[in-house]
Amino acid sequence: MEIVLSVPETVMATYVVATSSPPADPAAAARAAAGRLEGPLRAAVLAMLDGPLMSVSAVPVAEAPPLPIEHLRAFGAPPEALRAILGASHVVVCQAVFGPGWPPAHEWHTRAVAAGIAADTGGTLIDLFTPQVLDPAAALASLPGPDGRSALSAWVAVPQSPGDRGLWMTTRGLGRFGLPELQVHDVPPALARAWTSALTGLARALVVRWAQAVERAAGAAFVRMPHDLTVTEADAVRAYGAIPGPEAQERAALVQLRLDAEDPEWDALLTVVPPDGFAFSAGEFLARVVAELFGTQSTTVRYAPDDERMQAAVATARDALPQARTRFLAGEFGPERHLIVKHRLTRGEATELIWSTVTTWPDPRRLHGVSMSDAEIDPLVRTGRPTMVREAEIVDWGVWVDGDGIVEGGWTNAVLTGE
């Protein structure tokens, strides 16, 4: 099976410097910024400035299109940067066009010029593609070195938003190369950090394949590519600008890409789905990809003693449970902080306690979530699968932060670890 992707004739990069000290001669300022670059990049940027592919202009804010302030805020722009943008008198607009594929010379060269002008004028550098505010020094550091290597993570972000059954994660940056963005649905919150790395690695593997297909197509309006894509741990490591060890190439996962372009008001997206023949749930597929790329997470079951300390811990957690639900319904949690509950599974005389991430809780008597581990006594409870938890079965709750674990609550865990 194949996916058919359209190939744009050109792709455009646009960077803006918001400043109250605009250069008197924007073209000269651009050449001065390019002249400070090193190696082959300096010659390439100067050559693009001499041709028709790049333009640099300065205009008063009143004469320029409004900047996407709310989008910048959503993508993490600090308040002081937003204040500087709103207080600027001028914008310096740096734009370039180039062909799709690799290398993304339009992005490299335009970011280099805009970052230099921002440093010279004390202005605020904005990448309008993402859109996001960039530190000029970090922007310059993201450019390819003498060996031509550049970390894809500096050009492709992975935003996420909560959903009823997990996180919706997308890329934002593949359009720089002429590609649709990747997306994956219903990622268990416990796998958010790992899937950020996995999706960035997938983006790199896709860019490599795309660049090869575009080069072979030689100006064609469409290219055909297999819908199966293999990603390795080495792809993820290289995507973040590091050099992988020899074993990283052996850790690999197979995914399938589905082109979704049903809504004409939205750009097409490449959805990551299980490969043909995968016989388990979508959540288990997401967990398996992480395990195949980065190693299996520990699933050791710890059996809790039913002593006075544990009974007190359960009582404390249950007393505070209504407050946890109130905070959840008020929107306090997600996408970086998640409410999790530990609940009792019973099969015959066997009992097991597992954690689930809460996704919806409209009824105080029951909630819906996503299992954070595999159960030993119930083969239907697997990492990433949806769960329905009755309030009466909950014995503990906590606030879970990806990478840090439980940062609040978790009273029964404290008993188990002797804290």
Short mmCIF file of C-alpha atoms in Angstrom, two decimals:
data_model
loop_
_atom_site.label_atom_id
_atom_site.label_comp_id
_atom_site.label_asym_id
_atom_site.label_seq_id
_atom_site.Cartn_x
_atom_site.Cartn_y
_atom_site.Cartn_z
CA MET A 1 0.00 0.00 0.00
CA GLU A 2 1.07 3.56 -0.69
CA ILE A 3 0.24 7.11 0.24
CA VAL A 4 0.20 9.79 -2.45
CA LEU A 5 1.48 13.21 -1.39
CA SER A 6 1.36 16.42 -3.38
CA VAL A 7 4.67 18.22 -3.90
CA PRO A 8 4.47 22.02 -3.60
CA GLU A 9 6.43 24.02 -6.13
CA THR A 10 8.03 26.09 -3.36
CA VAL A 11 8.02 26.43 0.40
CA MET A 12 8.43 29.71 2.28
CA ALA A 13 10.12 30.75 5.51
CA THR A 14 9.09 33.95 7.29
CA TYR A 15 10.83 35.40 10.34
CA VAL A 16 9.97 38.73 11.93
CA VAL A 17 11.99 40.94 14.25
CA ALA A 18 9.81 43.26 16.35
CA THR A 19 11.95 46.25 17.33
CA SER A 20 11.89 49.95 18.12
CA SER A 21 15.40 50.36 16.65
CA PRO A 22 14.93 49.28 13.02
CA PRO A 23 17.99 49.28 10.73
CA ALA A 24 18.18 52.26 8.40
CA ASP A 25 19.22 49.93 5.58
CA PRO A 26 17.65 46.47 6.03
CA ALA A 27 19.60 44.98 3.14
CA ALA A 28 22.90 46.13 4.62
CA ALA A 29 21.85 44.86 8.04
CA ALA A 30 21.06 41.46 6.50
CA ARG A 31 24.48 41.28 4.83
CA ALA A 32 26.18 42.27 8.07
CA ALA A 33 24.36 39.46 9.89
CA ALA A 34 25.30 36.99 7.17
CA GLY A 35 28.92 38.12 7.27
CA ARG A 36 29.26 36.96 10.89
CA LEU A 37 28.33 33.40 10.01
CA GLU A 38 31.01 30.78 9.63
CA GLY A 39 31.98 28.31 6.94
CA PRO A 40 29.84 27.35 3.95
CA LEU A 41 26.72 28.79 5.55
CA ARG A 42 28.02 32.36 5.26
CA ALA A 43 28.67 32.06 1.51
CA ALA A 44 25.30 30.37 0.94
CA VAL A 45 23.34 33.07 2.82
CA LEU A 46 25.17 35.89 1.03
CA ALA A 47 24.45 34.22 -2.31
CA MET A 48 20.74 33.93 -1.49
CA LEU A 49 20.65 37.59 -0.45
CA ASP A 50 22.14 38.52 -3.83
CA GLY A 51 19.41 36.63 -5.67
CA PRO A 52 15.61 36.80 -5.90
CA LEU A 53 14.84 34.11 -3.31
CA MET A 54 15.25 36.18 -0.13
CA SER A 55 13.86 39.58 0.84
CA VAL A 56 14.42 41.75 3.94
CA SER A 57 12.31 44.83 4.67
CA ALA A 58 11.44 47.07 7.62
CA VAL A 59 7.99 48.58 8.02
CA PRO A 60 6.13 50.41 10.80
CA VAL A 61 3.91 48.18 12.88
CA ALA A 62 0.85 50.18 11.79
CA GLU A 63 1.51 49.20 8.17
CA ALA A 64 2.21 45.51 8.80
CA PRO A 65 -0.26 42.65 9.23
CA PRO A 66 -1.00 41.99 12.93
CA LEU A 67 1.27 39.48 14.62
CA PRO A 68 -0.31 36.27 16.07
CA ILE A 69 -0.02 37.29 19.72
CA GLU A 70 -2.42 34.66 21.07
CA HIS A 71 -0.71 31.89 19.13
CA LEU A 72 2.67 33.06 20.39
CA ARG A 73 1.33 32.97 23.94
CA ALA A 74 -0.02 29.45 23.38
CA PHE A 75 3.39 28.32 22.14
CA GLY A 76 5.09 29.50 25.29
CA ALA A 77 6.17 33.08 24.60
CA PRO A 78 7.13 34.68 27.95
CA PRO A 79 5.14 37.74 29.07
CA GLU A 80 8.13 40.05 28.73
CA ALA A 81 8.57 39.02 25.09
CA LEU A 82 4.91 39.68 24.37
CA ARG A 83 5.18 43.10 25.99
CA ALA A 84 8.22 43.88 23.85
CA ILE A 85 6.38 42.82 20.70
CA LEU A 86 3.33 44.93 21.55
CA GLY A 87 5.57 47.92 22.31
CA ALA A 88 7.69 47.70 19.17
CA SER A 89 7.43 50.47 16.57
CA HIS A 90 8.64 48.43 13.56
CA VAL A 91 8.90 44.91 12.23
CA VAL A 92 11.75 43.65 10.10
CA VAL A 93 10.37 40.93 7.81
CA CYS A 94 12.77 38.31 6.47
CA GLN A 95 11.38 35.90 3.88
CA ALA A 96 12.80 33.29 1.53
CA VAL A 97 11.44 30.63 -0.82
CA PHE A 98 13.05 27.39 -1.89
CA GLY A 99 12.16 23.97 -3.22
CA PRO A 100 10.68 21.25 -0.97
CA GLY A 101 12.81 18.46 0.44
CA TRP A 102 16.31 18.67 1.81
CA PRO A 103 18.18 20.88 2.59
CA PRO A 104 15.70 23.50 3.88
CA ALA A 105 17.95 26.36 2.76
CA HIS A 106 15.10 28.88 2.97
CA GLU A 107 14.71 28.15 6.69
CA TRP A 108 18.39 28.02 7.54
CA HIS A 109 19.27 31.21 5.70
CA THR A 110 16.28 33.27 6.79
CA ARG A 111 16.63 32.29 10.43
CA ALA A 112 20.34 33.17 10.28
CA VAL A 113 19.67 36.66 8.93
CA ALA A 114 16.71 37.38 11.22
CA ALA A 115 18.57 36.18 14.33
CA GLY A 116 21.50 38.44 13.49
CA ILE A 117 19.26 41.45 12.98
CA ALA A 118 17.44 40.70 16.26
CA ALA A 119 20.77 40.61 18.09
CA ASP A 120 21.89 43.88 16.46
CA THR A 121 18.66 45.78 17.15
CA GLY A 122 17.74 44.28 20.52
CA GLY A 123 14.51 43.12 18.91
CA THR A 124 12.30 40.09 19.52
CA LEU A 125 12.75 37.26 17.02
CA ILE A 126 9.58 35.49 15.84
CA ASP A 127 9.33 32.35 13.73
CA LEU A 128 5.96 32.78 12.06
CA PHE A 129 5.71 29.16 10.94
CA THR A 130 5.30 27.66 14.40
CA PRO A 131 4.66 30.48 15.53
CA GLN A 132 7.04 31.04 18.43
CA VAL A 133 9.44 33.52 19.95
CA LEU A 134 13.07 32.46 19.57
CA ASP A 135 16.15 33.49 21.48
CA PRO A 136 18.56 34.88 18.84
CA ALA A 137 21.56 33.01 20.24
CA ALA A 138 19.64 29.73 20.36
CA ALA A 139 18.35 30.35 16.84
CA LEU A 140 21.90 30.77 15.56
CA ALA A 141 22.97 27.65 17.45
CA SER A 142 20.24 25.66 15.67
CA LEU A 143 21.81 26.29 12.27
CA PRO A 144 23.87 23.54 10.60
CA GLY A 145 27.52 23.37 11.48
CA PRO A 146 30.44 22.82 9.11
CA ASP A 147 29.40 19.18 8.71
CA GLY A 148 25.91 20.23 7.58
CA ARG A 149 24.14 18.55 10.52
CA SER A 150 21.18 20.25 12.17
CA ALA A 151 18.90 18.90 14.91
CA LEU A 152 15.40 18.44 13.52
CA SER A 153 13.96 19.19 16.98
CA ALA A 154 15.00 22.83 16.46
CA TRP A 155 12.65 23.01 13.47
CA VAL A 156 9.83 20.62 14.39
CA ALA A 157 7.85 21.03 17.63
CA VAL A 158 5.44 18.48 19.13
CA PRO A 159 2.50 20.26 20.78
CA GLN A 160 -0.11 18.22 22.63
CA SER A 161 -3.62 18.71 23.93
CA PRO A 162 -5.80 16.55 26.20
CA GLY A 163 -8.69 14.48 24.90
CA ASP A 164 -11.30 12.17 26.36
CA ARG A 165 -9.13 9.07 25.88
CA GLY A 166 -5.62 10.50 26.08
CA LEU A 167 -3.46 13.11 24.41
CA TRP A 168 -3.62 14.36 20.85
CA MET A 169 -0.06 14.97 19.70
CA THR A 170 1.01 16.58 16.45
CA THR A 171 4.13 17.87 14.83
CA ARG A 172 4.48 21.51 13.87
CA GLY A 173 7.27 22.10 11.40
CA LEU A 174 7.14 19.38 8.73
CA GLY A 175 5.45 21.90 6.48
CA ARG A 176 8.83 23.62 6.25
CA PHE A 177 9.89 20.72 4.03
CA GLY A 178 6.64 20.56 2.06
CA LEU A 179 5.19 17.68 4.08
CA PRO A 180 1.87 17.29 5.94
CA GLU A 181 2.22 17.25 9.71
CA LEU A 182 2.16 14.01 11.70
CA GLN A 183 -0.48 13.32 14.34
CA VAL A 184 -1.20 10.56 16.83
CA HIS A 185 -4.40 10.21 18.86
CA ASP A 186 -5.14 9.00 22.37
CA VAL A 187 -1.59 8.80 23.67
CA PRO A 188 -1.62 7.64 27.31
CA PRO A 189 -0.39 10.60 29.39
CA ALA A 190 2.17 8.33 31.03
CA LEU A 191 3.79 7.94 27.60
CA ALA A 192 3.71 11.64 26.64
CA ARG A 193 7.43 12.29 27.00
CA ALA A 194 8.40 9.05 25.26
CA TRP A 195 5.98 9.72 22.41
CA THR A 196 7.32 13.24 22.00
CA SER A 197 10.69 11.65 21.29
CA ALA A 198 9.13 8.92 19.14
CA LEU A 199 7.16 11.41 17.04
CA THR A 200 10.26 13.56 16.57
CA GLY A 201 12.16 10.46 15.46
CA LEU A 202 9.32 9.56 13.11
CA ALA A 203 9.48 13.07 11.68
CA ARG A 204 13.16 12.65 10.93
CA ALA A 205 12.65 9.25 9.28
CA LEU A 206 9.83 10.72 7.22
CA VAL A 207 11.87 13.75 6.12
CA VAL A 208 14.67 11.46 4.93
CA ARG A 209 12.23 9.34 2.92
CA TRP A 210 10.42 12.41 1.60
CA ALA A 211 13.61 14.10 0.42
CA GLN A 212 14.63 10.96 -1.45
CA ALA A 213 11.19 10.67 -3.07
CA VAL A 214 11.14 14.34 -4.13
CA GLU A 215 14.62 14.03 -5.62
CA ARG A 216 13.62 10.96 -7.60
CA ALA A 217 10.38 12.62 -8.77
CA ALA A 218 12.34 15.47 -10.42
CA GLY A 219 9.64 18.14 -10.47
CA ALA A 220 6.56 15.89 -10.39
CA ALA A 221 3.41 17.25 -8.75
CA PHE A 222 2.90 14.07 -6.67
CA VAL A 223 5.05 11.37 -5.12
CA ARG A 224 4.12 7.91 -3.94
CA MET A 225 5.60 6.48 -0.76
CA PRO A 226 4.96 3.24 1.18
CA HIS A 227 2.53 3.77 4.02
CA ASP A 228 4.66 1.67 6.37
CA LEU A 229 7.49 3.54 8.06
CA THR A 230 10.22 2.09 10.25
CA VAL A 231 11.63 4.38 12.93
CA THR A 232 14.67 3.58 15.03
CA GLU A 233 16.00 4.88 18.30
CA ALA A 234 18.85 6.28 16.21
CA ASP A 235 16.32 8.45 14.33
CA ALA A 236 15.14 9.92 17.62
CA VAL A 237 18.67 10.46 18.90
CA ARG A 238 19.78 12.19 15.67
CA ALA A 239 16.60 14.28 15.63
CA TYR A 240 17.77 15.88 18.88
CA GLY A 241 21.25 16.54 17.52
CA ALA A 242 23.08 13.71 19.31
CA ILE A 243 25.15 10.85 17.91
CA PRO A 244 23.55 7.44 18.52
CA GLY A 245 25.43 4.38 19.69
CA PRO A 246 25.55 1.24 17.52
CA GLU A 247 22.75 -0.45 19.46
CA ALA A 248 20.30 2.39 18.75
CA GLN A 249 19.93 1.34 15.12
CA GLU A 250 18.75 -2.10 16.26
CA ARG A 251 15.87 -0.71 18.33
CA ALA A 252 13.16 -0.18 15.74
CA ALA A 253 9.39 0.05 15.51
CA LEU A 254 7.08 -0.26 12.52
CA VAL A 255 4.17 2.16 12.14
CA GLN A 256 1.71 2.95 9.40
CA LEU A 257 0.86 6.40 8.08
CA ARG A 258 -2.65 7.25 6.94
CA LEU A 259 -3.30 10.41 4.95
CA ASP A 260 -6.30 12.22 6.43
CA ALA A 261 -7.58 15.07 4.29
CA GLU A 262 -11.34 14.87 4.67
CA ASP A 263 -12.01 18.41 5.89
CA PRO A 264 -11.27 21.01 3.18
CA GLU A 265 -10.89 23.71 5.84
CA TRP A 266 -7.90 21.93 7.39
CA ASP A 267 -4.55 20.91 5.99
CA ALA A 268 -3.95 17.23 5.36
CA LEU A 269 -2.38 15.27 8.22
CA LEU A 270 -0.46 12.01 8.34
CA THR A 271 -1.97 9.94 11.15
CA VAL A 272 0.20 7.37 12.91
CA VAL A 273 -1.73 4.09 13.20
CA PRO A 274 -0.85 0.43 13.90
CA PRO A 275 0.54 -1.55 10.96
CA ASP A 276 -1.67 -4.08 9.19
CA GLY A 277 -2.17 -7.22 11.22
CA PHE A 278 -1.62 -5.63 14.64
CA ALA A 279 -4.11 -7.58 16.73
CA PHE A 280 -4.23 -5.50 19.90
CA SER A 281 -5.65 -2.15 20.96
CA ALA A 282 -4.42 1.23 19.75
CA GLY A 283 -3.15 2.00 23.24
CA GLU A 284 -1.12 -1.20 23.29
CA PHE A 285 0.34 -0.23 19.91
CA LEU A 286 1.45 3.11 21.35
CA ALA A 287 2.99 1.39 24.36
CA ARG A 288 4.71 -1.19 22.16
CA VAL A 289 6.33 1.49 19.96
CA VAL A 290 7.80 3.11 23.07
CA ALA A 291 9.02 -0.24 24.40
CA GLU A 292 10.61 -1.19 21.06
CA LEU A 293 12.38 2.15 20.75
CA PHE A 294 13.37 2.97 24.31
CA GLY A 295 12.97 -0.21 26.33
CA THR A 296 10.10 -1.76 28.26
CA GLN A 297 8.99 0.07 31.37
CA SER A 298 9.00 -1.85 34.61
CA THR A 299 5.73 -3.69 35.30
CA THR A 300 6.70 -5.15 38.65
CA VAL A 301 3.65 -5.55 40.86
CA ARG A 302 4.05 -4.50 44.48
CA TYR A 303 1.65 -6.08 46.95
CA ALA A 304 0.48 -3.70 49.65
CA PRO A 305 0.30 -4.82 53.27
CA ASP A 306 -3.12 -4.34 54.83
CA ASP A 307 -1.82 -2.78 58.03
CA GLU A 308 -2.74 0.34 59.99
CA ARG A 309 -0.41 2.62 57.99
CA MET A 310 -1.89 1.48 54.68
CA GLN A 311 -5.45 1.80 55.95
CA ALA A 312 -4.69 5.34 57.12
CA ALA A 313 -3.15 6.20 53.75
CA VAL A 314 -6.25 4.95 51.91
CA ALA A 315 -8.52 6.89 54.26
CA THR A 316 -6.53 10.09 53.71
CA ALA A 317 -6.66 9.68 49.94
CA ARG A 318 -10.38 8.95 49.88
CA ASP A 319 -11.16 11.91 52.15
CA ALA A 320 -9.45 14.20 49.65
CA LEU A 321 -10.94 12.51 46.56
CA PRO A 322 -13.90 14.93 46.14
CA GLN A 323 -11.42 17.81 46.14
CA ALA A 324 -9.36 16.06 43.45
CA ARG A 325 -12.45 15.71 41.25
CA THR A 326 -13.35 19.38 41.77
CA ARG A 327 -9.84 20.40 40.67
CA PHE A 328 -10.06 18.10 37.66
CA LEU A 329 -13.40 19.53 36.53
CA ALA A 330 -12.03 23.05 37.00
CA GLY A 331 -9.38 22.29 34.38
CA GLU A 332 -6.39 22.35 36.72
CA PHE A 333 -4.75 19.31 35.15
CA GLY A 334 -3.23 18.61 31.72
CA PRO A 335 -1.47 18.51 29.39
CA GLU A 336 1.66 18.45 31.59
CA ARG A 337 0.04 17.64 34.96
CA HIS A 338 -2.33 14.68 35.13
CA LEU A 339 -4.71 13.38 37.73
CA ILE A 340 -4.19 9.65 38.31
CA VAL A 341 -6.09 7.23 40.52
CA LYS A 342 -5.11 3.89 42.02
CA HIS A 343 -8.03 1.49 41.93
CA ARG A 344 -8.82 -2.05 42.94
CA LEU A 345 -9.24 -4.88 40.41
CA THR A 346 -10.91 -8.05 41.69
CA ARG A 347 -11.15 -11.40 39.89
CA GLY A 348 -12.51 -14.15 42.12
CA GLU A 349 -10.43 -14.10 45.28
CA ALA A 350 -7.54 -12.24 43.62
CA THR A 351 -7.13 -8.48 44.08
CA GLU A 352 -4.71 -6.12 42.36
CA LEU A 353 -4.17 -2.37 42.53
CA ILE A 354 -3.27 -0.43 39.38
CA TRP A 355 -2.99 3.21 38.37
CA SER A 356 -5.03 4.88 35.64
CA THR A 357 -4.86 8.40 34.22
CA VAL A 358 -8.19 10.23 34.49
CA THR A 359 -9.59 11.47 31.17
CA THR A 360 -13.25 12.25 32.02
CA TRP A 361 -15.16 12.33 35.32
CA PRO A 362 -18.68 13.68 34.72
CA ASP A 363 -20.34 11.36 37.26
CA PRO A 364 -18.93 11.35 40.82
CA ARG A 365 -19.69 7.64 41.02
CA ARG A 366 -17.42 6.62 38.11
CA LEU A 367 -14.70 7.97 35.88
CA HIS A 368 -13.05 7.07 32.61
CA GLY A 369 -9.32 6.87 32.19
CA VAL A 370 -6.39 5.10 30.56
CA SER A 371 -4.52 2.26 32.25
CA MET A 372 -0.91 3.06 33.11
CA SER A 373 0.19 -0.59 33.34
CA ASP A 374 -0.71 -4.16 32.49
CA ALA A 375 -2.77 -6.06 35.05
CA GLU A 376 -1.71 -9.55 36.10
CA ILE A 377 -5.16 -10.86 37.00
CA ASP A 378 -7.11 -9.33 34.08
CA PRO A 379 -5.77 -9.80 30.54
CA LEU A 380 -8.13 -7.09 29.29
CA VAL A 381 -6.43 -4.35 31.34
CA ARG A 382 -3.36 -3.28 29.38
CA THR A 383 -1.21 -0.18 29.20
CA GLY A 384 -2.95 2.42 27.05
CA ARG A 385 -6.37 0.78 27.09
CA PRO A 386 -9.39 2.78 28.28
CA THR A 387 -10.62 1.95 31.76
CA MET A 388 -13.86 2.61 33.63
CA VAL A 389 -13.25 3.07 37.35
CA ARG A 390 -15.95 3.12 40.01
CA GLU A 391 -15.43 5.64 42.78
CA ALA A 392 -15.81 2.92 45.40
CA GLU A 393 -12.80 1.06 43.91
CA ILE A 394 -10.41 4.03 44.26
CA VAL A 395 -7.86 3.66 47.06
CA ASP A 396 -5.47 6.52 46.20
CA TRP A 397 -4.91 9.40 43.81
CA GLY A 398 -2.07 11.68 42.83
CA VAL A 399 -0.86 14.39 40.50
CA TRP A 400 1.52 12.92 37.95
CA VAL A 401 4.05 14.96 35.96
CA ASP A 402 5.71 13.32 32.99
CA GLY A 403 9.34 12.70 33.86
CA ASP A 404 8.91 13.50 37.55
CA GLY A 405 6.29 10.94 38.57
CA ILE A 406 3.84 11.65 41.40
CA VAL A 407 4.39 15.15 42.76
CA GLU A 408 1.29 15.32 44.98
CA GLY A 409 -0.78 12.66 46.71
CA GLY A 410 0.21 9.02 46.31
CA TRP A 411 -0.21 8.25 50.02
CA THR A 412 -0.21 4.48 49.53
CA ASN A 413 2.98 4.70 47.48
CA ALA A 414 4.65 6.49 50.38
CA VAL A 415 3.75 3.55 52.63
CA LEU A 416 5.14 1.05 50.12
CA THR A 417 8.44 2.91 49.80
CA GLY A 418 8.73 3.60 53.54
CA GLU A 419 8.71 7.38 53.14
#
